PDB file of C-alpha atoms in Angstrom:
ATOM      1  CA  UNK A 626       8.335-105.179 -11.922  1.00  0.00           C
ATOM      2  CA  UNK A 627       5.816-105.813  -9.167  1.00  0.00           C
ATOM      3  CA  UNK A 628       2.994-107.627 -10.991  1.00  0.00           C
ATOM      4  CA  UNK A 629       2.616-110.488 -13.462  1.00  0.00           C
ATOM      5  CA  UNK A 630       1.323-108.086 -16.096  1.00  0.00           C
ATOM      6  CA  UNK A 631       4.427-105.962 -15.483  1.00  0.00           C
ATOM      7  CA  UNK A 632       6.542-109.013 -16.336  1.00  0.00           C
ATOM      8  CA  UNK A 633       4.645-109.589 -19.589  1.00  0.00           C
ATOM      9  CA  UNK A 634       5.119-105.969 -20.644  1.00  0.00           C
ATOM     10  CA  UNK A 635       8.837-106.122 -19.863  1.00  0.00           C
ATOM     11  CA  UNK A 636       9.168-109.347 -21.853  1.00  0.00           C
ATOM     12  CA  UNK A 637       7.625-107.680 -24.884  1.00  0.00           C
ATOM     13  CA  UNK A 638       9.951-104.673 -24.512  1.00  0.00           C
ATOM     14  CA  UNK A 639      12.969-107.014 -24.424  1.00  0.00           C
ATOM     15  CA  UNK A 640      11.758-109.014 -27.401  1.00  0.00           C
ATOM     16  CA  UNK A 641      11.099-112.126 -25.310  1.00  0.00           C
ATOM     17  CA  UNK A 642       8.127-114.276 -26.282  1.00  0.00           C
ATOM     18  CA  UNK A 643       5.555-114.464 -23.518  1.00  0.00           C
ATOM     19  CA  UNK A 644       5.531-118.238 -23.903  1.00  0.00           C
ATOM     20  CA  UNK A 645       9.209-118.235 -22.902  1.00  0.00           C
ATOM     21  CA  UNK A 646       8.377-116.648 -19.565  1.00  0.00           C
ATOM     22  CA  UNK A 647       7.832-119.235 -16.851  1.00  0.00           C
ATOM     23  CA  UNK A 648       6.107-118.454 -13.574  1.00  0.00           C
ATOM     24  CA  UNK A 649       6.680-120.535 -10.455  1.00  0.00           C
ATOM     25  CA  UNK A 650       5.457-120.483  -6.892  1.00  0.00           C
ATOM     26  CA  UNK A 651       7.987-118.538  -4.810  1.00  0.00           C
ATOM     27  CA  UNK A 652       9.776-120.486  -2.096  1.00  0.00           C
ATOM     28  CA  UNK A 653      10.149-117.295  -0.045  1.00  0.00           C
ATOM     29  CA  UNK A 654       7.977-114.270  -0.778  1.00  0.00           C
ATOM     30  CA  UNK A 655       6.612-111.075   0.699  1.00  0.00           C
ATOM     31  CA  UNK A 656       2.882-110.932   1.494  1.00  0.00           C
ATOM     32  CA  UNK A 657       2.949-107.377   0.138  1.00  0.00           C
ATOM     33  CA  UNK A 658       4.290-108.073  -3.358  1.00  0.00           C
ATOM     34  CA  UNK A 659       3.175-110.272  -6.237  1.00  0.00           C
ATOM     35  CA  UNK A 660       6.600-110.948  -7.733  1.00  0.00           C
ATOM     36  CA  UNK A 661       9.626-112.085  -5.784  1.00  0.00           C
ATOM     37  CA  UNK A 662      13.074-110.990  -6.966  1.00  0.00           C
ATOM     38  CA  UNK A 663      16.294-111.220  -4.981  1.00  0.00           C
ATOM     39  CA  UNK A 664      16.904-107.609  -6.054  1.00  0.00           C
ATOM     40  CA  UNK A 665      13.899-105.317  -5.642  1.00  0.00           C
ATOM     41  CA  UNK A 666      15.142-102.982  -8.375  1.00  0.00           C
ATOM     42  CA  UNK A 667      15.440-105.697 -11.024  1.00  0.00           C
ATOM     43  CA  UNK A 668      14.686-104.205 -14.439  1.00  0.00           C
ATOM     44  CA  UNK A 669      15.935-106.963 -16.769  1.00  0.00           C
ATOM     45  CA  UNK A 670      14.390-110.358 -17.472  1.00  0.00           C
ATOM     46  CA  UNK A 671      16.308-113.544 -18.133  1.00  0.00           C
ATOM     47  CA  UNK A 672      14.025-115.960 -19.981  1.00  0.00           C
ATOM     48  CA  UNK A 673      16.045-118.900 -18.666  1.00  0.00           C
ATOM     49  CA  UNK A 674      15.237-118.066 -15.041  1.00  0.00           C
ATOM     50  CA  UNK A 675      11.638-118.703 -13.872  1.00  0.00           C
ATOM     51  CA  UNK A 676       9.817-115.737 -12.330  1.00  0.00           C
ATOM     52  CA  UNK A 677       8.956-116.446  -8.717  1.00  0.00           C
ATOM     53  CA  UNK A 678       5.466-115.259  -7.798  1.00  0.00           C
ATOM     54  CA  UNK A 679       3.254-115.070  -4.726  1.00  0.00           C
ATOM     55  CA  UNK A 680       0.048-116.327  -6.416  1.00  0.00           C
ATOM     56  CA  UNK A 681      -2.043-115.585  -3.334  1.00  0.00           C
ATOM     57  CA  UNK A 682      -1.198-111.864  -3.335  1.00  0.00           C
ATOM     58  CA  UNK A 683      -4.210-111.067  -5.541  1.00  0.00           C
ATOM     59  CA  UNK A 684      -5.654-114.492  -6.277  1.00  0.00           C
ATOM     60  CA  UNK A 685      -5.931-116.185  -2.900  1.00  0.00           C
ATOM     61  CA  UNK A 686      -9.368-117.657  -3.651  1.00  0.00           C
ATOM     62  CA  UNK A 687      -8.043-119.273  -6.826  1.00  0.00           C
ATOM     63  CA  UNK A 688      -4.800-120.722  -5.496  1.00  0.00           C
ATOM     64  CA  UNK A 689      -5.369-121.339  -1.788  1.00  0.00           C
ATOM     65  CA  UNK A 690      -6.262-125.014  -2.292  1.00  0.00           C
ATOM     66  CA  UNK A 691      -3.870-125.609  -5.179  1.00  0.00           C
ATOM     67  CA  UNK A 692      -0.935-124.704  -2.951  1.00  0.00           C
ATOM     68  CA  UNK A 693      -2.150-125.878   0.419  1.00  0.00           C
ATOM     69  CA  UNK A 694       0.998-126.651   2.460  1.00  0.00           C
ATOM     70  CA  UNK A 695      -0.511-129.998   3.411  1.00  0.00           C
ATOM     71  CA  UNK A 696      -0.870-131.024  -0.230  1.00  0.00           C
ATOM     72  CA  UNK A 697       2.196-132.895  -1.488  1.00  0.00           C
ATOM     73  CA  UNK A 698       0.856-134.913  -4.417  1.00  0.00           C
ATOM     74  CA  UNK A 699       1.152-134.014  -8.120  1.00  0.00           C
ATOM     75  CA  UNK A 700       3.535-131.091  -7.564  1.00  0.00           C
ATOM     76  CA  UNK A 701       4.737-131.055 -11.187  1.00  0.00           C
ATOM     77  CA  UNK A 702       1.177-130.910 -12.516  1.00  0.00           C
ATOM     78  CA  UNK A 703       0.295-128.130 -10.080  1.00  0.00           C
ATOM     79  CA  UNK A 704       3.400-126.170 -11.118  1.00  0.00           C
ATOM     80  CA  UNK A 705       2.442-126.415 -14.801  1.00  0.00           C
ATOM     81  CA  UNK A 706      -1.128-125.407 -14.004  1.00  0.00           C
ATOM     82  CA  UNK A 707       0.131-122.399 -12.018  1.00  0.00           C
ATOM     83  CA  UNK A 708       2.216-121.195 -14.964  1.00  0.00           C
ATOM     84  CA  UNK A 709      -0.733-121.524 -17.375  1.00  0.00           C
ATOM     85  CA  UNK A 710      -3.148-119.757 -15.044  1.00  0.00           C
ATOM     86  CA  UNK A 711      -0.773-116.887 -14.273  1.00  0.00           C
ATOM     87  CA  UNK A 712      -0.186-116.290 -17.983  1.00  0.00           C
ATOM     88  CA  UNK A 713      -3.949-116.224 -18.481  1.00  0.00           C
ATOM     89  CA  UNK A 714      -4.507-113.876 -15.529  1.00  0.00           C
ATOM     90  CA  UNK A 715      -1.665-111.653 -16.712  1.00  0.00           C
ATOM     91  CA  UNK A 716      -3.310-111.311 -20.125  1.00  0.00           C
ATOM     92  CA  UNK A 717      -6.604-110.448 -18.433  1.00  0.00           C
ATOM     93  CA  UNK A 718      -4.763-107.764 -16.474  1.00  0.00           C
ATOM     94  CA  UNK A 719      -3.387-106.259 -19.668  1.00  0.00           C
ATOM     95  CA  UNK A 720      -6.883-106.036 -21.127  1.00  0.00           C
ATOM     96  CA  UNK A 721      -8.524-104.610 -18.017  1.00  0.00           C
ATOM     97  CA  UNK A 722      -9.257-100.973 -17.291  1.00  0.00           C
ATOM     98  CA  UNK A 723      -7.456-101.226 -13.958  1.00  0.00           C
ATOM     99  CA  UNK A 724      -4.122-101.615 -15.706  1.00  0.00           C
ATOM    100  CA  UNK A 725      -4.788 -99.055 -18.427  1.00  0.00           C
ATOM    101  CA  UNK A 726      -3.513 -96.199 -16.266  1.00  0.00           C
ATOM    102  CA  UNK A 727      -0.402 -98.197 -15.353  1.00  0.00           C
ATOM    103  CA  UNK A 728       0.232 -98.709 -19.071  1.00  0.00           C
ATOM    104  CA  UNK A 729      -0.029 -94.974 -19.661  1.00  0.00           C
ATOM    105  CA  UNK A 730       2.403 -94.263 -16.826  1.00  0.00           C
ATOM    106  CA  UNK A 731       4.935 -96.724 -18.241  1.00  0.00           C
ATOM    107  CA  UNK A 732       4.857 -95.038 -21.631  1.00  0.00           C
ATOM    108  CA  UNK A 733       4.920 -91.597 -20.007  1.00  0.00           C
ATOM    109  CA  UNK A 734       8.026 -92.527 -18.025  1.00  0.00           C
ATOM    110  CA  UNK A 735       9.682 -93.881 -21.147  1.00  0.00           C
ATOM    111  CA  UNK A 736       9.006 -90.590 -22.949  1.00  0.00           C
ATOM    112  CA  UNK A 737      10.424 -88.619 -20.020  1.00  0.00           C
ATOM    113  CA  UNK A 738      13.572 -90.765 -19.970  1.00  0.00           C
ATOM    114  CA  UNK A 739      13.911 -90.352 -23.746  1.00  0.00           C
ATOM    115  CA  UNK A 740      13.859 -86.558 -23.251  1.00  0.00           C
ATOM    116  CA  UNK A 741      10.582 -86.004 -25.065  1.00  0.00           C
ATOM    117  CA  UNK A 742       9.788 -83.483 -22.310  1.00  0.00           C
ATOM    118  CA  UNK A 743      13.274 -81.990 -22.198  1.00  0.00           C
ATOM    119  CA  UNK A 744      16.749 -82.784 -20.947  1.00  0.00           C
ATOM    120  CA  UNK A 745      16.251 -81.266 -17.473  1.00  0.00           C
ATOM    121  CA  UNK A 746      13.234 -83.412 -16.588  1.00  0.00           C
ATOM    122  CA  UNK A 747      14.956 -86.533 -17.954  1.00  0.00           C
ATOM    123  CA  UNK A 748      17.900 -85.929 -15.612  1.00  0.00           C
ATOM    124  CA  UNK A 749      15.918 -84.819 -12.567  1.00  0.00           C
ATOM    125  CA  UNK A 750      13.502 -87.763 -12.711  1.00  0.00           C
ATOM    126  CA  UNK A 751      16.406 -90.051 -11.749  1.00  0.00           C
ATOM    127  CA  UNK A 752      16.473 -88.516  -8.256  1.00  0.00           C
ATOM    128  CA  UNK A 753      13.046 -89.855  -7.260  1.00  0.00           C
ATOM    129  CA  UNK A 754      12.493 -93.138  -5.434  1.00  0.00           C
ATOM    130  CA  UNK A 755       9.896 -95.558  -6.790  1.00  0.00           C
ATOM    131  CA  UNK A 756       7.069 -94.317  -4.532  1.00  0.00           C
ATOM    132  CA  UNK A 757       7.893 -90.696  -5.306  1.00  0.00           C
ATOM    133  CA  UNK A 758       8.128 -91.418  -9.015  1.00  0.00           C
ATOM    134  CA  UNK A 759       4.649 -92.928  -8.931  1.00  0.00           C
ATOM    135  CA  UNK A 760       3.398 -89.739  -7.250  1.00  0.00           C
ATOM    136  CA  UNK A 761       4.940 -87.633 -10.032  1.00  0.00           C
ATOM    137  CA  UNK A 762       3.477 -89.774 -12.824  1.00  0.00           C
ATOM    138  CA  UNK A 763       0.021 -89.847 -11.226  1.00  0.00           C
ATOM    139  CA  UNK A 764       0.251 -86.089 -10.837  1.00  0.00           C
ATOM    140  CA  UNK A 765       1.076 -85.601 -14.510  1.00  0.00           C
ATOM    141  CA  UNK A 766      -1.943 -87.709 -15.482  1.00  0.00           C
ATOM    142  CA  UNK A 767      -4.155 -85.603 -13.206  1.00  0.00           C
ATOM    143  CA  UNK A 768      -2.591 -82.470 -14.666  1.00  0.00           C
ATOM    144  CA  UNK A 769      -3.457 -83.594 -18.193  1.00  0.00           C
ATOM    145  CA  UNK A 770      -7.084 -84.220 -17.210  1.00  0.00           C
ATOM    146  CA  UNK A 771      -7.863 -81.350 -14.845  1.00  0.00           C
ATOM    147  CA  UNK A 772      -5.137 -78.768 -15.365  1.00  0.00           C
ATOM    148  CA  UNK A 773      -2.870 -77.208 -12.750  1.00  0.00           C
ATOM    149  CA  UNK A 774      -4.139 -76.295  -9.284  1.00  0.00           C
ATOM    150  CA  UNK A 775      -2.737 -75.336  -5.905  1.00  0.00           C
ATOM    151  CA  UNK A 776      -4.407 -78.408  -4.417  1.00  0.00           C
ATOM    152  CA  UNK A 777      -2.533 -80.748  -6.778  1.00  0.00           C
ATOM    153  CA  UNK A 778       0.736 -78.882  -6.267  1.00  0.00           C
ATOM    154  CA  UNK A 779       0.569 -78.934  -2.462  1.00  0.00           C
ATOM    155  CA  UNK A 780      -0.517 -82.585  -2.437  1.00  0.00           C
ATOM    156  CA  UNK A 781       2.534 -83.597  -4.473  1.00  0.00           C
ATOM    157  CA  UNK A 782       4.865 -81.442  -2.359  1.00  0.00           C
ATOM    158  CA  UNK A 783       3.594 -83.207   0.776  1.00  0.00           C
ATOM    159  CA  UNK A 784       3.925 -86.673  -0.765  1.00  0.00           C
ATOM    160  CA  UNK A 785       7.497 -86.048  -1.932  1.00  0.00           C
ATOM    161  CA  UNK A 786       8.720 -84.069   1.099  1.00  0.00           C
ATOM    162  CA  UNK A 787       6.994 -85.664   4.069  1.00  0.00           C
ATOM    163  CA  UNK A 788       7.991 -82.968   6.587  1.00  0.00           C
ATOM    164  CA  UNK A 789       7.028 -80.068   4.336  1.00  0.00           C
ATOM    165  CA  UNK A 790       4.578 -77.306   5.222  1.00  0.00           C
ATOM    166  CA  UNK A 791       3.022 -75.018   2.621  1.00  0.00           C
ATOM    167  CA  UNK A 792       1.866 -71.538   3.623  1.00  0.00           C
ATOM    168  CA  UNK A 793       0.002 -68.970   1.555  1.00  0.00           C
ATOM    169  CA  UNK A 794       0.684 -65.265   1.972  1.00  0.00           C
ATOM    170  CA  UNK A 795      -2.525 -63.817   3.442  1.00  0.00           C
ATOM    171  CA  UNK A 796      -1.910 -60.513   1.670  1.00  0.00           C
ATOM    172  CA  UNK A 797      -1.763 -62.137  -1.729  1.00  0.00           C
ATOM    173  CA  UNK A 798      -2.699 -65.591  -2.918  1.00  0.00           C
ATOM    174  CA  UNK A 799       0.034 -65.383  -5.531  1.00  0.00           C
ATOM    175  CA  UNK A 800       2.915 -66.338  -3.235  1.00  0.00           C
ATOM    176  CA  UNK A 801       3.534 -69.615  -1.388  1.00  0.00           C
ATOM    177  CA  UNK A 802       6.061 -70.077   1.408  1.00  0.00           C
ATOM    178  CA  UNK A 803       7.245 -73.678   1.444  1.00  0.00           C
ATOM    179  CA  UNK A 804       9.203 -75.233   4.286  1.00  0.00           C
ATOM    180  CA  UNK A 805      10.636 -78.495   2.943  1.00  0.00           C
ATOM    181  CA  UNK A 806      12.219 -79.929   6.086  1.00  0.00           C
ATOM    182  CA  UNK A 807      15.225 -81.358   4.214  1.00  0.00           C
ATOM    183  CA  UNK A 808      18.796 -80.240   3.596  1.00  0.00           C
ATOM    184  CA  UNK A 809      19.599 -78.261   0.484  1.00  0.00           C
ATOM    185  CA  UNK A 810      21.438 -80.840  -1.600  1.00  0.00           C
ATOM    186  CA  UNK A 811      21.878 -81.257  -5.330  1.00  0.00           C
ATOM    187  CA  UNK A 812      19.423 -84.163  -5.316  1.00  0.00           C
ATOM    188  CA  UNK A 813      16.753 -82.274  -3.371  1.00  0.00           C
ATOM    189  CA  UNK A 814      17.167 -79.209  -5.589  1.00  0.00           C
ATOM    190  CA  UNK A 815      16.483 -81.441  -8.611  1.00  0.00           C
ATOM    191  CA  UNK A 816      13.409 -82.944  -6.930  1.00  0.00           C
ATOM    192  CA  UNK A 817      11.786 -79.676  -5.893  1.00  0.00           C
ATOM    193  CA  UNK A 818      12.638 -78.087  -9.267  1.00  0.00           C
ATOM    194  CA  UNK A 819      10.782 -80.901 -11.015  1.00  0.00           C
ATOM    195  CA  UNK A 820       7.702 -80.433  -8.835  1.00  0.00           C
ATOM    196  CA  UNK A 821       7.683 -76.644  -9.239  1.00  0.00           C
ATOM    197  CA  UNK A 822       8.351 -76.631 -12.985  1.00  0.00           C
ATOM    198  CA  UNK A 823       5.754 -79.320 -13.635  1.00  0.00           C
ATOM    199  CA  UNK A 824       2.888 -78.580 -11.245  1.00  0.00           C
ATOM    200  CA  UNK A 825       3.036 -74.992  -9.961  1.00  0.00           C
ATOM    201  CA  UNK A 826       0.306 -72.801 -11.536  1.00  0.00           C
ATOM    202  CA  UNK A 827       1.940 -70.154 -13.732  1.00  0.00           C
ATOM    203  CA  UNK A 828       0.418 -67.231 -11.799  1.00  0.00           C
ATOM    204  CA  UNK A 829       1.903 -68.339  -8.464  1.00  0.00           C
ATOM    205  CA  UNK A 830       5.434 -67.836  -7.124  1.00  0.00           C
ATOM    206  CA  UNK A 831       7.218 -69.663  -4.296  1.00  0.00           C
ATOM    207  CA  UNK A 832       9.778 -68.922  -1.604  1.00  0.00           C
ATOM    208  CA  UNK A 833      11.619 -72.043  -0.456  1.00  0.00           C
ATOM    209  CA  UNK A 834      12.951 -72.801   3.012  1.00  0.00           C
ATOM    210  CA  UNK A 835      15.002 -75.956   3.406  1.00  0.00           C
ATOM    211  CA  UNK A 836      15.858 -77.345   6.848  1.00  0.00           C
ATOM    212  CA  UNK A 837      15.428 -74.039   8.719  1.00  0.00           C
ATOM    213  CA  UNK A 838      11.893 -72.725   9.219  1.00  0.00           C
ATOM    214  CA  UNK A 839      10.986 -69.047   9.018  1.00  0.00           C
ATOM    215  CA  UNK A 840       9.702 -67.240  12.081  1.00  0.00           C
ATOM    216  CA  UNK A 841       5.981 -66.711  12.561  1.00  0.00           C
ATOM    217  CA  UNK A 842       5.012 -64.131  15.162  1.00  0.00           C
ATOM    218  CA  UNK A 843       2.766 -65.687  17.787  1.00  0.00           C
ATOM    219  CA  UNK A 844       4.000 -69.249  17.243  1.00  0.00           C
ATOM    220  CA  UNK A 845       6.846 -69.868  19.710  1.00  0.00           C
ATOM    221  CA  UNK A 846       8.114 -73.061  18.053  1.00  0.00           C
ATOM    222  CA  UNK A 847       9.054 -71.042  14.969  1.00  0.00           C
ATOM    223  CA  UNK A 848      10.768 -68.201  16.886  1.00  0.00           C
ATOM    224  CA  UNK A 849      13.794 -70.027  18.309  1.00  0.00           C
ATOM    225  CA  UNK A 850      17.091 -68.154  17.923  1.00  0.00           C
ATOM    226  CA  UNK A 851      19.461 -69.691  15.348  1.00  0.00           C
ATOM    227  CA  UNK A 852      16.670 -71.956  14.133  1.00  0.00           C
ATOM    228  CA  UNK A 853      14.719 -69.487  11.998  1.00  0.00           C
ATOM    229  CA  UNK A 854      15.282 -67.366   8.940  1.00  0.00           C
ATOM    230  CA  UNK A 855      13.891 -63.897   8.334  1.00  0.00           C
ATOM    231  CA  UNK A 856      11.469 -63.398   5.456  1.00  0.00           C
ATOM    232  CA  UNK A 857      11.853 -60.077   3.656  1.00  0.00           C
TER     233      UNK A 857
END
């Protein structure tokens, strides 16, 4: 829950009235996040605990004078005004086109977790970190609009596995050789399986290489003994 609109959506999901949600200026906050929770992975709201917010994250021009550190008067009035304005801005967010895609991703994730797209995907999706999960969801939205493509597939591979390299067989464009640059673990198998099963075009096959690269004649860095595998 990184944004005020995210809080309002979560409140509705939990059956909490929006009017019961109270926003307050965070005593300590990150300049890179709008909400401030002691636990970054917080997924449950307590209506009795005010939501601490960095109001200047997106709305600096609105709140810079209201919360000037040199201003000490009328703190209670300013706190009430902040809560009212953040509720208003949150509602504007929910009605704006910018948030529409985020809405869709939230419902998409809920469907995945509820096994609408199968048991395997519901289990494998748990292995992705928040940034990676956002990459997967954005990719699915792109897939629904434009269809599968090697460009989309390789882009997602690179975003999920930062050290990966994707090669195409020059003799046939139907086979990809993918060096992932990570150890072959249960978690990583689940992650790459999700990417392949979801985004790989049906007429393309892949050969995976984990933390050991395959040898490429003419490139010395890939021809080190005990550090390469042979491709048949």
